[in-house]
Short mmCIF file of C-alpha atoms in Angstrom, two decimals:
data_model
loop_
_atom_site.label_atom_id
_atom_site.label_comp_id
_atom_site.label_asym_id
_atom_site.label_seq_id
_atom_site.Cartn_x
_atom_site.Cartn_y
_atom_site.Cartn_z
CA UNK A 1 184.44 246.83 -18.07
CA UNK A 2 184.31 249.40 -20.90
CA UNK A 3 186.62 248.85 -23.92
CA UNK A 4 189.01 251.25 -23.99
CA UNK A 5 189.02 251.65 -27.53
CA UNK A 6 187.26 254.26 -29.36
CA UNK A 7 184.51 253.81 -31.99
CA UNK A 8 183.83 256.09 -34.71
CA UNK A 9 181.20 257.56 -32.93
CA UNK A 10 183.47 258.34 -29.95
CA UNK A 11 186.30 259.65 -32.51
CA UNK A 12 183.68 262.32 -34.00
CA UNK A 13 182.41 262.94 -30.61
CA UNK A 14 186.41 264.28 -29.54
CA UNK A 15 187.34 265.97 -32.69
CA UNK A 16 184.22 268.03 -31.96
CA UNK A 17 185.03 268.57 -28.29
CA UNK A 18 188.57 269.62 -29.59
CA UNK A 19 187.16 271.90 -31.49
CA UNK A 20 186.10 274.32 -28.64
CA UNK A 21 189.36 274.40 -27.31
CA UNK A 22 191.73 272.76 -24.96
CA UNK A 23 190.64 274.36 -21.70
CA UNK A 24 186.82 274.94 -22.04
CA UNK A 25 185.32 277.14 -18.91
CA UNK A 26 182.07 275.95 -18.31
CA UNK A 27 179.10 278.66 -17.54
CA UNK A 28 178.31 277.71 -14.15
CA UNK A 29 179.45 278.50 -10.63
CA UNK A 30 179.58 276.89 -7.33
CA UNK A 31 178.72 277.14 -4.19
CA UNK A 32 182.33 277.02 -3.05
CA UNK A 33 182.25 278.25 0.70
CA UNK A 34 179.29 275.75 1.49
CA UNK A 35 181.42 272.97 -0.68
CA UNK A 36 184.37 273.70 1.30
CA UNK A 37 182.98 273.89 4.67
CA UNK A 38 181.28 270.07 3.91
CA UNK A 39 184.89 268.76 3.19
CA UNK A 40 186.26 270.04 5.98
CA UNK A 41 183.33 267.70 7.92
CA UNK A 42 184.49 264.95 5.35
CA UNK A 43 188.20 265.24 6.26
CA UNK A 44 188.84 262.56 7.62
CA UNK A 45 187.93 260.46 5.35
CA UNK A 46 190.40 261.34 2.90
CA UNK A 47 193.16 258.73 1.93
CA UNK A 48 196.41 259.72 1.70
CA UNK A 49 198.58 259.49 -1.41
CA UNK A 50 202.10 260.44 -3.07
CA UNK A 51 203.16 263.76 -3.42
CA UNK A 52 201.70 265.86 -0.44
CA UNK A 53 198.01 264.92 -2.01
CA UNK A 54 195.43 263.71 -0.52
CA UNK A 55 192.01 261.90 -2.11
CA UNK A 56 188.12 261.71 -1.42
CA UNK A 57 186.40 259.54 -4.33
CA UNK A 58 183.28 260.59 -5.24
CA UNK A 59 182.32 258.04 -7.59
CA UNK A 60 183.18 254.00 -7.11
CA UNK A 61 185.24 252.42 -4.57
CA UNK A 62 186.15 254.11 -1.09
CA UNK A 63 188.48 252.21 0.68
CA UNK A 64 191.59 253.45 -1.80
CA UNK A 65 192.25 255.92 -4.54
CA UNK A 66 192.90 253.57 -7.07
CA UNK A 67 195.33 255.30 -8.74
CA UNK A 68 196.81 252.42 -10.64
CA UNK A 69 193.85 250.20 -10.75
CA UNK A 70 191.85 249.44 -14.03
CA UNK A 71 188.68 249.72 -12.24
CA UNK A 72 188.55 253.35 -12.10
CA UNK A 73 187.82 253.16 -15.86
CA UNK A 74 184.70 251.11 -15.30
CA UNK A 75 181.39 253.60 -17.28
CA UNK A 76 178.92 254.22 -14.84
CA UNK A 77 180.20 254.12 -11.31
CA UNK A 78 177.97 255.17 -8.05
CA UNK A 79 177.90 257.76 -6.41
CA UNK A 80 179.78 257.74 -3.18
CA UNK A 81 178.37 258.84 0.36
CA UNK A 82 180.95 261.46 0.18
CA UNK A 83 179.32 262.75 -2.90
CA UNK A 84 175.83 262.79 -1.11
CA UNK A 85 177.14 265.23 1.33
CA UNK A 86 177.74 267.79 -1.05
CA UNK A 87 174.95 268.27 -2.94
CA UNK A 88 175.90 271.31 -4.51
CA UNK A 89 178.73 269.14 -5.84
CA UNK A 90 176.43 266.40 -6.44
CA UNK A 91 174.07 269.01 -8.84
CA UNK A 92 176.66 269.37 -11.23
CA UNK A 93 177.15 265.57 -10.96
CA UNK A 94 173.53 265.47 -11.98
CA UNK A 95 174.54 266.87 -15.55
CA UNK A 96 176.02 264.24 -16.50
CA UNK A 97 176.81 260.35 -17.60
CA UNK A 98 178.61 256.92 -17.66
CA UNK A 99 181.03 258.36 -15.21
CA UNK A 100 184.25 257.02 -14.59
CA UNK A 101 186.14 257.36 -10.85
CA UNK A 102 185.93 260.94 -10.12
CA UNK A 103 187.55 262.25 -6.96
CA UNK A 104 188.21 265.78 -4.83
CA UNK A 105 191.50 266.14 -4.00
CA UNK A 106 193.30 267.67 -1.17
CA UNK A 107 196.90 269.28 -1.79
CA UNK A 108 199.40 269.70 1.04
CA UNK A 109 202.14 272.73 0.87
CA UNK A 110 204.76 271.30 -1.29
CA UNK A 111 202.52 268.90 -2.99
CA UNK A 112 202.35 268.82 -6.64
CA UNK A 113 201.74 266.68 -9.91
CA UNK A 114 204.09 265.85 -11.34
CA UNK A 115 203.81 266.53 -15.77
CA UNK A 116 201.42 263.32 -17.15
CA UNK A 117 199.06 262.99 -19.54
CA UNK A 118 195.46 261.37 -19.23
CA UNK A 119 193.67 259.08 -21.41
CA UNK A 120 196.40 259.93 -24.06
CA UNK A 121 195.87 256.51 -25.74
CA UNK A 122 192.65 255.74 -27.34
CA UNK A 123 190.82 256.01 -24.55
CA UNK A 124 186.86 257.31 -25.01
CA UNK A 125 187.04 259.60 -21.91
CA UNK A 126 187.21 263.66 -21.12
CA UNK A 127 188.02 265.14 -18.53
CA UNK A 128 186.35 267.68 -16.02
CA UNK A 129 188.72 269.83 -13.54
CA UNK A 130 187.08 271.80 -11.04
CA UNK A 131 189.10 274.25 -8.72
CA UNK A 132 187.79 275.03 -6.13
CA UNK A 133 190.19 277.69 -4.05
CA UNK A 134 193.51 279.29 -4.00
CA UNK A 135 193.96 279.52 -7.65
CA UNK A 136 196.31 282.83 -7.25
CA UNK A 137 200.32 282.19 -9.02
CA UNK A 138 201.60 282.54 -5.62
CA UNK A 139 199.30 279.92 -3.82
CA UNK A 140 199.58 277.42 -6.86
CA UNK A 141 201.09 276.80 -10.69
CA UNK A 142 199.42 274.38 -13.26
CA UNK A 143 201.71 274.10 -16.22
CA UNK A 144 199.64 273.18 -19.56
CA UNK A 145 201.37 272.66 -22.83
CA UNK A 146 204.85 273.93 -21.18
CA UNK A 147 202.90 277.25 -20.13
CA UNK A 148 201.38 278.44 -16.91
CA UNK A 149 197.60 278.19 -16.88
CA UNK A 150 195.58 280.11 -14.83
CA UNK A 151 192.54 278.81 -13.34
CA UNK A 152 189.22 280.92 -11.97
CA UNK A 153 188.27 279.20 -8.57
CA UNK A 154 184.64 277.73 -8.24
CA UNK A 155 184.33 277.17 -12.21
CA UNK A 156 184.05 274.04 -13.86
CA UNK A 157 186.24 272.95 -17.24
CA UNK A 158 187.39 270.82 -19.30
CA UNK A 159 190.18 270.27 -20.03
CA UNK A 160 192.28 268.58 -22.89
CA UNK A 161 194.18 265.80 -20.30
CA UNK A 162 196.46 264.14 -23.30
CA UNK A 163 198.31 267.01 -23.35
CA UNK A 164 201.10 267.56 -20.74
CA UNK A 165 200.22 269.15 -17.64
CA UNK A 166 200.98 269.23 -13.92
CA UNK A 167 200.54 271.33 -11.12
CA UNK A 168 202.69 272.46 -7.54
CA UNK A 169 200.91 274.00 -4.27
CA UNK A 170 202.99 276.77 -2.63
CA UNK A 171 200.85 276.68 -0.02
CA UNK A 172 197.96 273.68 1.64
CA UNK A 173 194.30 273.54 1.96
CA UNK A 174 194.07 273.62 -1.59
CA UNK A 175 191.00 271.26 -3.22
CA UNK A 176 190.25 270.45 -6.72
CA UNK A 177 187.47 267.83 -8.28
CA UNK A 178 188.86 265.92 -10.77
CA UNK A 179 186.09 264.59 -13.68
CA UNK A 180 186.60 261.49 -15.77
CA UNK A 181 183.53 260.80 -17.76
CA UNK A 182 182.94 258.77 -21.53
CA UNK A 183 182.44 260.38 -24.50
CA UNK A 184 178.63 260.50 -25.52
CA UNK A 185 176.15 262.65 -27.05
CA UNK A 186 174.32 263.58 -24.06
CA UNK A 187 177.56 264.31 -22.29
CA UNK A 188 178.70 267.08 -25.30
CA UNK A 189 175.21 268.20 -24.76
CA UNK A 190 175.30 269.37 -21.61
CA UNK A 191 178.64 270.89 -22.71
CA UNK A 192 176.77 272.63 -25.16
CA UNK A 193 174.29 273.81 -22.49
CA UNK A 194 177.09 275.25 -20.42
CA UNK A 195 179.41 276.85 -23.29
CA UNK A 196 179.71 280.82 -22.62
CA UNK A 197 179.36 283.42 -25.62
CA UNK A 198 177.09 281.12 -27.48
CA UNK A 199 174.27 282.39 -29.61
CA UNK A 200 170.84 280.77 -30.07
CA UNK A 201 169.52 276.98 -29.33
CA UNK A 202 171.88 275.32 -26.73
CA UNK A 203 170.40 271.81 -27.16
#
């Protein structure tokens, strides 16, 4: 089990991310048809949770979602068969490490989030969101920081989870991949690799 409780290192690491913003779109795009049409072979292995949502970990344990368990903090957890069968999923994966549970999720018509925050506490993790379809104000609303957010399907970002967000479907089939990783070097690297509008060395 990794203590929850950041070092300095892990404190410079997120004043830095924080620096780039609170919603940072990543420069790289998805496969999403050939992702979708994979989940729909995976359906039934989704597990059914609260809220009209549905989950398919892709990292860890399989037999529940875990919601409430400490486990799904645990650095460095495998990846899943489910993972394995989408490999352009599984690419991105590649990028990075020490992951925590990560998990697509399925959202029903009706379903929603209701407002949270993640890893608000001093917890050394960032998070990753992922939509992957329906991303239009009329098909579904993420609220961030008390404001809609809008959301380019198939693009990866992160996103600043101790502030207050949540999200409602207006309409089902909707899937997202949810990211929690550790703070480390060589994860703000690849950050750095993917960062849009940037000028010169990457590393």
């Amino acid at each position: 089990m990794v203590s929850l409780k950041m070092n300095d290192t892990e404190i410079k690491l997120l004043t830095l991310l924080n620096s780039y913003g609170d919603v940072i779109e990543l420069d790289w795009q998805f496969n999403v048809q050939e992702i979708l049409d994979q989940l729909e072979q995976l359906d039934s292995k989704f597990i059914t949770g609260p809220n009209g949502k549905h989950a398919l970990n892709l990292t860890g344990d399989t037999k529940s979602i875990g919601v409430d368990s400490k486990d799904k903090h645990n650095a460095d957890q495998e990846y899943t068969e489910h993972l394995h069968a989408l490999p352009s999923l599984k690419s991105f994966f590649d990028c990075w490490e020490k992951l925590a549970r990560c998990r697509c999720i399925k959202i029903d018509e009706g379903g929603f989030f209701s407002l949270h925050r993640d890893a608000w506490k001093f917890n050394p993790q960032m998070r990753i969101f992922i939509p992957l379809n329906k991303t239009e104000r009329h098909q579904w609303n993420f609220i961030y920081d008390n404001s809609l957010h809008d959301f380019k399907p198939g693009k990866a970002y992160v996103l600043n989870t101790r502030k207050q967000h949540g999200s409602f479907a207006f309409e089902g089939g909707i899937y997202h991949v949810l990211m929690s990783l550790y703070l480390t070097e060589n994860n703000i690297r690849s950050i750095h690799k993917m960062l849009p509008n940037t000028m010169g060395d990457k590393r």
